[in-house]
Coordinates of C-alpha atoms in Angstrom, one line a residue:
X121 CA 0.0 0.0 0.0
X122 CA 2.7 2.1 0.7
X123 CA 4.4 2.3 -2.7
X124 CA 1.0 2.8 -4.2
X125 CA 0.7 5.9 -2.1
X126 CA 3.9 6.7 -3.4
X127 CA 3.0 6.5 -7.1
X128 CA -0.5 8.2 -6.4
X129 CA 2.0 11.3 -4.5
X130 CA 4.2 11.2 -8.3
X131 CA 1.7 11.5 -10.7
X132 CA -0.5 14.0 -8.3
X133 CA 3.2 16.2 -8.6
X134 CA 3.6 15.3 -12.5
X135 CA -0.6 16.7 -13.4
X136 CA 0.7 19.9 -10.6
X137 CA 3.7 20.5 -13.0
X138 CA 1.3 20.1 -16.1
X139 CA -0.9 22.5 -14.8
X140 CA 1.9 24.9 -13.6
X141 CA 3.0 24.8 -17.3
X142 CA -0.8 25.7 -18.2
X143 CA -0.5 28.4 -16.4
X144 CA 2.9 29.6 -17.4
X145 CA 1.9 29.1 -21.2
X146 CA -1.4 30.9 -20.8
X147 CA -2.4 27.8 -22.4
X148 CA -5.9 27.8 -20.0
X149 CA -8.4 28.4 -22.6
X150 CA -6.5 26.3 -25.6
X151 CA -9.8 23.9 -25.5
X152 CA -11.9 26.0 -24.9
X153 CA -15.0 25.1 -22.1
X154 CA -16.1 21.9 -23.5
X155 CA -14.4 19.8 -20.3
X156 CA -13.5 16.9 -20.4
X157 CA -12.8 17.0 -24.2
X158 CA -11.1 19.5 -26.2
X159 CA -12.6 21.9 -28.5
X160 CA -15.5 19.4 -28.5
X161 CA -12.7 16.9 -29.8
X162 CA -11.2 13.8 -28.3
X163 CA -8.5 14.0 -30.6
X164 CA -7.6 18.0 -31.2
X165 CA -5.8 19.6 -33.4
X166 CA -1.9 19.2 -32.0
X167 CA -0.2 21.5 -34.3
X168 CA -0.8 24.0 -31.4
X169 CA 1.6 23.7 -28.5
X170 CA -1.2 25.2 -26.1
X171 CA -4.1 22.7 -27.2
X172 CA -0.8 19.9 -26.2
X173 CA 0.2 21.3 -23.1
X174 CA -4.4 21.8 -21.9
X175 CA -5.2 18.8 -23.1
X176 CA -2.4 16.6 -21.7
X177 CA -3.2 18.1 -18.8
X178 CA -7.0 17.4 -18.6
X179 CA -6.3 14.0 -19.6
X180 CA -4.3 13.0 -16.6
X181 CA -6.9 14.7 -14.5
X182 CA -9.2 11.1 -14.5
X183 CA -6.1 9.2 -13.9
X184 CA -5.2 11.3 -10.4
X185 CA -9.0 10.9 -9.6
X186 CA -8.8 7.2 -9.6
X187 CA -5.3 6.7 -8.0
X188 CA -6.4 9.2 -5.4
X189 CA -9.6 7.3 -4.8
X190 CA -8.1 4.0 -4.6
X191 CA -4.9 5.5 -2.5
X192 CA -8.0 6.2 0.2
X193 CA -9.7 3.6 0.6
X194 CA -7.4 1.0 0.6
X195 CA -5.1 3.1 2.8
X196 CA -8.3 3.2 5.5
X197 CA -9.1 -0.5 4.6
X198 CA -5.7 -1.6 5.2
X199 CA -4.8 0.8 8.5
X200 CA -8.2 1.7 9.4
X201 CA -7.2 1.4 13.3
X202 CA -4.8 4.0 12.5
X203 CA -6.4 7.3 13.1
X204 CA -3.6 9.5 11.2
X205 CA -4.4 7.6 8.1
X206 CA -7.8 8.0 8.5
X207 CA -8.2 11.7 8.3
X208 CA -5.5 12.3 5.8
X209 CA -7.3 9.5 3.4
X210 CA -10.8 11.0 4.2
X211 CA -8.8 14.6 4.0
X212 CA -7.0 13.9 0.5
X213 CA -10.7 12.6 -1.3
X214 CA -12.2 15.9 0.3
X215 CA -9.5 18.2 -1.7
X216 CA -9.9 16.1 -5.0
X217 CA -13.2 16.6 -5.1
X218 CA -13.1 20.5 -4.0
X219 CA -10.0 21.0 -6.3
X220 CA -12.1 19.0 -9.6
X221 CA -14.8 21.6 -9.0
X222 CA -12.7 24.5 -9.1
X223 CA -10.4 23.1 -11.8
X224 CA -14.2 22.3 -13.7
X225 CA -15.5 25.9 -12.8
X226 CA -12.3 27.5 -13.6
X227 CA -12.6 25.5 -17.3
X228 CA -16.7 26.5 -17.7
X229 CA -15.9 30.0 -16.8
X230 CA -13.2 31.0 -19.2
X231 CA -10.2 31.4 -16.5
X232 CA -11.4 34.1 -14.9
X233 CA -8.5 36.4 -13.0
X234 CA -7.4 35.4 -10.2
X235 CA -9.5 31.9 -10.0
X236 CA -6.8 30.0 -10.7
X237 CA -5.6 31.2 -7.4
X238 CA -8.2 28.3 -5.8
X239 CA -7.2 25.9 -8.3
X240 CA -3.4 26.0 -6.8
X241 CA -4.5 26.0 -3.7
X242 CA -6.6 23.0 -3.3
X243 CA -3.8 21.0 -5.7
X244 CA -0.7 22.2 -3.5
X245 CA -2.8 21.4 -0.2
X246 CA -3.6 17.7 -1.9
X247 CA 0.0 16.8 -2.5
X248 CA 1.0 17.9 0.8
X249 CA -1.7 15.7 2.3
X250 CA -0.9 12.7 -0.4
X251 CA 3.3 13.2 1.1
X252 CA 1.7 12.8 4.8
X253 CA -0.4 9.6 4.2
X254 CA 2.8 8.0 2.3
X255 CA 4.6 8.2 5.2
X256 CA 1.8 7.6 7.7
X257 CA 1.8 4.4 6.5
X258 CA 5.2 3.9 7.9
X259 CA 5.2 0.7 10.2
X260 CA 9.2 1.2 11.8
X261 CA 10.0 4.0 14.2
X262 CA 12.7 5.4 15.5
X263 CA 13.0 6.4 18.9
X264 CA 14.7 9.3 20.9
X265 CA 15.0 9.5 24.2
X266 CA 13.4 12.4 26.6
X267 CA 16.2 15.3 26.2
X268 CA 16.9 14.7 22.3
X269 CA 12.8 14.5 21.6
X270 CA 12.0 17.6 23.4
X271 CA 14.8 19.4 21.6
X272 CA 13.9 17.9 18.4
X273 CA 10.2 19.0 18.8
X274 CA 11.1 22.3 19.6
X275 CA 13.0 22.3 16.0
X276 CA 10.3 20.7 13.9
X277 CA 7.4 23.2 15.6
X278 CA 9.7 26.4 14.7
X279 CA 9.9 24.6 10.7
X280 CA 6.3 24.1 10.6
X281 CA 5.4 28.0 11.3
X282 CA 8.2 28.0 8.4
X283 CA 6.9 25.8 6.5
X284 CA 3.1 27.4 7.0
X285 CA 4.1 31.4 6.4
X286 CA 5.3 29.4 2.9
X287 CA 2.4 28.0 2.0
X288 CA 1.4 31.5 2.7
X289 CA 3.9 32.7 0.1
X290 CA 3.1 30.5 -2.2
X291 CA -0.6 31.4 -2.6
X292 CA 0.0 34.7 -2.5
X293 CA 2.5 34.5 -4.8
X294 CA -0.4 32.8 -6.7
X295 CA -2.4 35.6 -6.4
X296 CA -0.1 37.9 -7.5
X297 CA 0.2 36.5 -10.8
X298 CA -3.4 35.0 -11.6
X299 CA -5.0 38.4 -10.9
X300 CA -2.7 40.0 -13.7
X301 CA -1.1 42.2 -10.3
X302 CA 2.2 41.2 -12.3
X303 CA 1.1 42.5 -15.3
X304 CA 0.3 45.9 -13.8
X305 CA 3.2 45.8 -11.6
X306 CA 5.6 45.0 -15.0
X307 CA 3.3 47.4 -17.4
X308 CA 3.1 44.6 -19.4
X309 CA -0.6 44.1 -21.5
X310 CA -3.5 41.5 -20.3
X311 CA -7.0 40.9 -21.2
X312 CA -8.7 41.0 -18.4
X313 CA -7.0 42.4 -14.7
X314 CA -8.4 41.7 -11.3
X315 CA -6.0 44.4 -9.8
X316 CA -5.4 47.3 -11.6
X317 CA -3.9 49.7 -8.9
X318 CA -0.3 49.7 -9.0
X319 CA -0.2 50.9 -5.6
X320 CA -2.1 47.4 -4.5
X321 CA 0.0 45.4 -6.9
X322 CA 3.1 46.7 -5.4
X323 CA 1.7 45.6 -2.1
X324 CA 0.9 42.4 -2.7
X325 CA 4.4 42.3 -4.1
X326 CA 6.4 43.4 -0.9
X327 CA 4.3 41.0 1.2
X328 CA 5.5 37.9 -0.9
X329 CA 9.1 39.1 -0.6
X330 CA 8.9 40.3 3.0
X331 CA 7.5 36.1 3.3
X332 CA 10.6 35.1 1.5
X333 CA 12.9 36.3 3.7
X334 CA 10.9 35.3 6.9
X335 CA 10.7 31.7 5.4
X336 CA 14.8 31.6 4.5
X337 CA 15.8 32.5 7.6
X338 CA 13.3 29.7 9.1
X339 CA 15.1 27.2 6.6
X340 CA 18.6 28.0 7.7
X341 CA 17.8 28.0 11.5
X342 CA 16.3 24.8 10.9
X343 CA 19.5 23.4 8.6
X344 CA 21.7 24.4 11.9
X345 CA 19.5 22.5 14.3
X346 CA 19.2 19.7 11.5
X347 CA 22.7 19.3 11.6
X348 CA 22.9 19.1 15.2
X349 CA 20.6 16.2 15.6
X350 CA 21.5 14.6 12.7
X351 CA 18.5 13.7 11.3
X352 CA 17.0 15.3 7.8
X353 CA 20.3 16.7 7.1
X354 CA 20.2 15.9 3.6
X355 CA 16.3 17.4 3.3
X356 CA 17.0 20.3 5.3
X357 CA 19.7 21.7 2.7
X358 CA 17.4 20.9 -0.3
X359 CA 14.9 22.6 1.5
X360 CA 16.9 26.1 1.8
X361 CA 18.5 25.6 -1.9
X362 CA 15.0 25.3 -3.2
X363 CA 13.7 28.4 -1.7
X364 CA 17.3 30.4 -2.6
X365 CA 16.6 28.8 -6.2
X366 CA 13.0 30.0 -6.2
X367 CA 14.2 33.6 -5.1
X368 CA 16.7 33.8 -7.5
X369 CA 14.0 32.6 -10.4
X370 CA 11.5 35.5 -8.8
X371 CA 14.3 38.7 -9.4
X372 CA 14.9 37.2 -13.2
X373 CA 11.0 36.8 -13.8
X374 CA 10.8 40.8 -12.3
X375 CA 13.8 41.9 -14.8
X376 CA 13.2 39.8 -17.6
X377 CA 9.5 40.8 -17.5
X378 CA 7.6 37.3 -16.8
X379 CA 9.4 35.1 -19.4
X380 CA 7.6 31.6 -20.0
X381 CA 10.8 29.7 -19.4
X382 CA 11.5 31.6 -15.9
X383 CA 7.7 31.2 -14.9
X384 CA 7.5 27.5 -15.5
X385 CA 11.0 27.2 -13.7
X386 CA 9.4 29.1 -10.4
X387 CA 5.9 27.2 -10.6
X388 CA 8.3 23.9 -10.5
X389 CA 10.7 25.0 -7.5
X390 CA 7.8 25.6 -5.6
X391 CA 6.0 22.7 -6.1
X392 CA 9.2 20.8 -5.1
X393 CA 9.8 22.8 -2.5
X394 CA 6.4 22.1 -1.5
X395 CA 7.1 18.1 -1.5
X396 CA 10.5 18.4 0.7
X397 CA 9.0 20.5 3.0
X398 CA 5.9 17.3 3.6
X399 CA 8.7 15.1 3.8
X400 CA 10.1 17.0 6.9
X401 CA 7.0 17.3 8.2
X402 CA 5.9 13.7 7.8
X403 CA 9.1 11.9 8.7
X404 CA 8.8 14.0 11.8
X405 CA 5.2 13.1 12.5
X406 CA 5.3 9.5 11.6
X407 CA 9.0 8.0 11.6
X408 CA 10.0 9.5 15.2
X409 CA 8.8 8.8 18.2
X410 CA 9.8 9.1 21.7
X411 CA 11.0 6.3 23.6
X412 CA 8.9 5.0 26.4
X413 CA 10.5 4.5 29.8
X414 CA 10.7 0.6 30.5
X415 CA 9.4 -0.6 34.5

């Protein structure tokens, strides 16, 4: 079950990337609003990069709906006495379905600005929760005893408001860029603009840096303590060179004026930065435990 959870986490990252590249290609309304099909067609014109990119992209929709189905219920069939499982497989159908309907509505409506915004949401928030049940299925543990858990705990609760305020940044990031606020910020032409203020697109701006920095200088205090304890050493420092990477990639989309190529390449740090960040988390939650005092 547990290497089934694992493929289900892979291709829900591979249809994230797909729809990162969507996004980045302004490829969104290539099939127009006739979902599932495109252009009323289930075999499209292809001579158009964009129709590719959409409809490669709504066709591994169905397969994440049934690996994401069938990841949940065996998962609570198998390790139903486990409550952890239990709420992240109940947890992980609950965002499919809310994350279809937006991804549907978002479709029907003709990508309205700044809806996409909900559409990254729900999918970041589902393969966070897909990394979590892979390794609440973990059987082994690891125990610490009484002074190295409660320091080790105090480390993992500092990452997780880290981790959180980066979420944070990454949906507002989001925002920034689905309600055309980059477009305004960058003077560069859109169709339709959700923000139009330069003052408030400027704002919006500042906060997502001002996160940035809170959120690197979460990742390198954790890196220290990682290194201390010795455990996620090797995740920690992918961690902080993910985000450096993604800031880096931010400052060349600003000067280079939103490029495809630097978009898709900041859409895909994140989304991996997203996935190491679970794996912290979960190996934390479900791999260590403290050790319990013998009579």
């Amino acid at each position: 079950m547990k290497k089934f959870s694992i493929l289900t986490t892979f291709v829900t990252f591979l249809a994230l990337i797909l729809g990162n590249l969507v996004v980045a290609t302004d490829s969104g309304d290539a099939c127009g609003t006739t979902w599932p099909v495109c252009n009323g067609k289930i075999f499209p014109d292809i001579t158009d990069y964009h129709v590719i990119i959409e409809y490669s992209h709504r066709l591994m929709v169905p397969l994440l709906i049934m690996l994401t189905a069938i990841n949940a219920v065996g998962a609570i069939y198998k390790y139903r006495k486990n409550k952890s499982v239990f709420i992240l497989a109940i947890l992980s159908l609950a965002l499919l379905v809310f994350q279809s309907m937006v991804g549907g509505l978002n479709v029907l409506l003709g990508t309205p600005p700044g809806f996409t915004t909900f559409d990254v949401t729900f999918s970041q928030l589902l393969l966070i929760v897909l990394v979590l049940l892979s390794y609440s299925l973990h059987e082994k543990k690891i125990e610490l005893n009484r002074t190295s858990w409660e320091s080790v705990s105090m480390s993992y609760r500092a990452f997780l408001l880290g981790y959180i305020a980066y979420i944070a940044q990454v949906i507002l990031g989001a925002f920034f860029k689905h309600s055309r606020a980059s477009n305004v910020m960058m003077d560069i032409p859109a169709m339709e603009y959700l923000i139009t203020s330069e003052s408030v697109a400027n704002a919006v701006y500042s906060l997502h840096w001002v996160a940035t920095f809170v959120v690197i200088v979460a990742a390198i205090w954790f890196v220290i303590y990682a290194s201390r304890f010795k455990y996620h050493i090797a995740l920690s420092w992918a961690y902080l060179i993910s985000l450096l990477l993604n800031a880096v990639v931010g400052f060349i989309i600003v000067v280079t004026g939103n490029v495809v190529l630097a978009s898709s390449m900041h859409m895909l740090l994140s989304t991996v930065t997203m996935v190491i960040g679970a794996c912290i988390l979960g190996g934390y939650w479900f791999k260590l435990q403290k050790k319990t005092m013998k009579a």
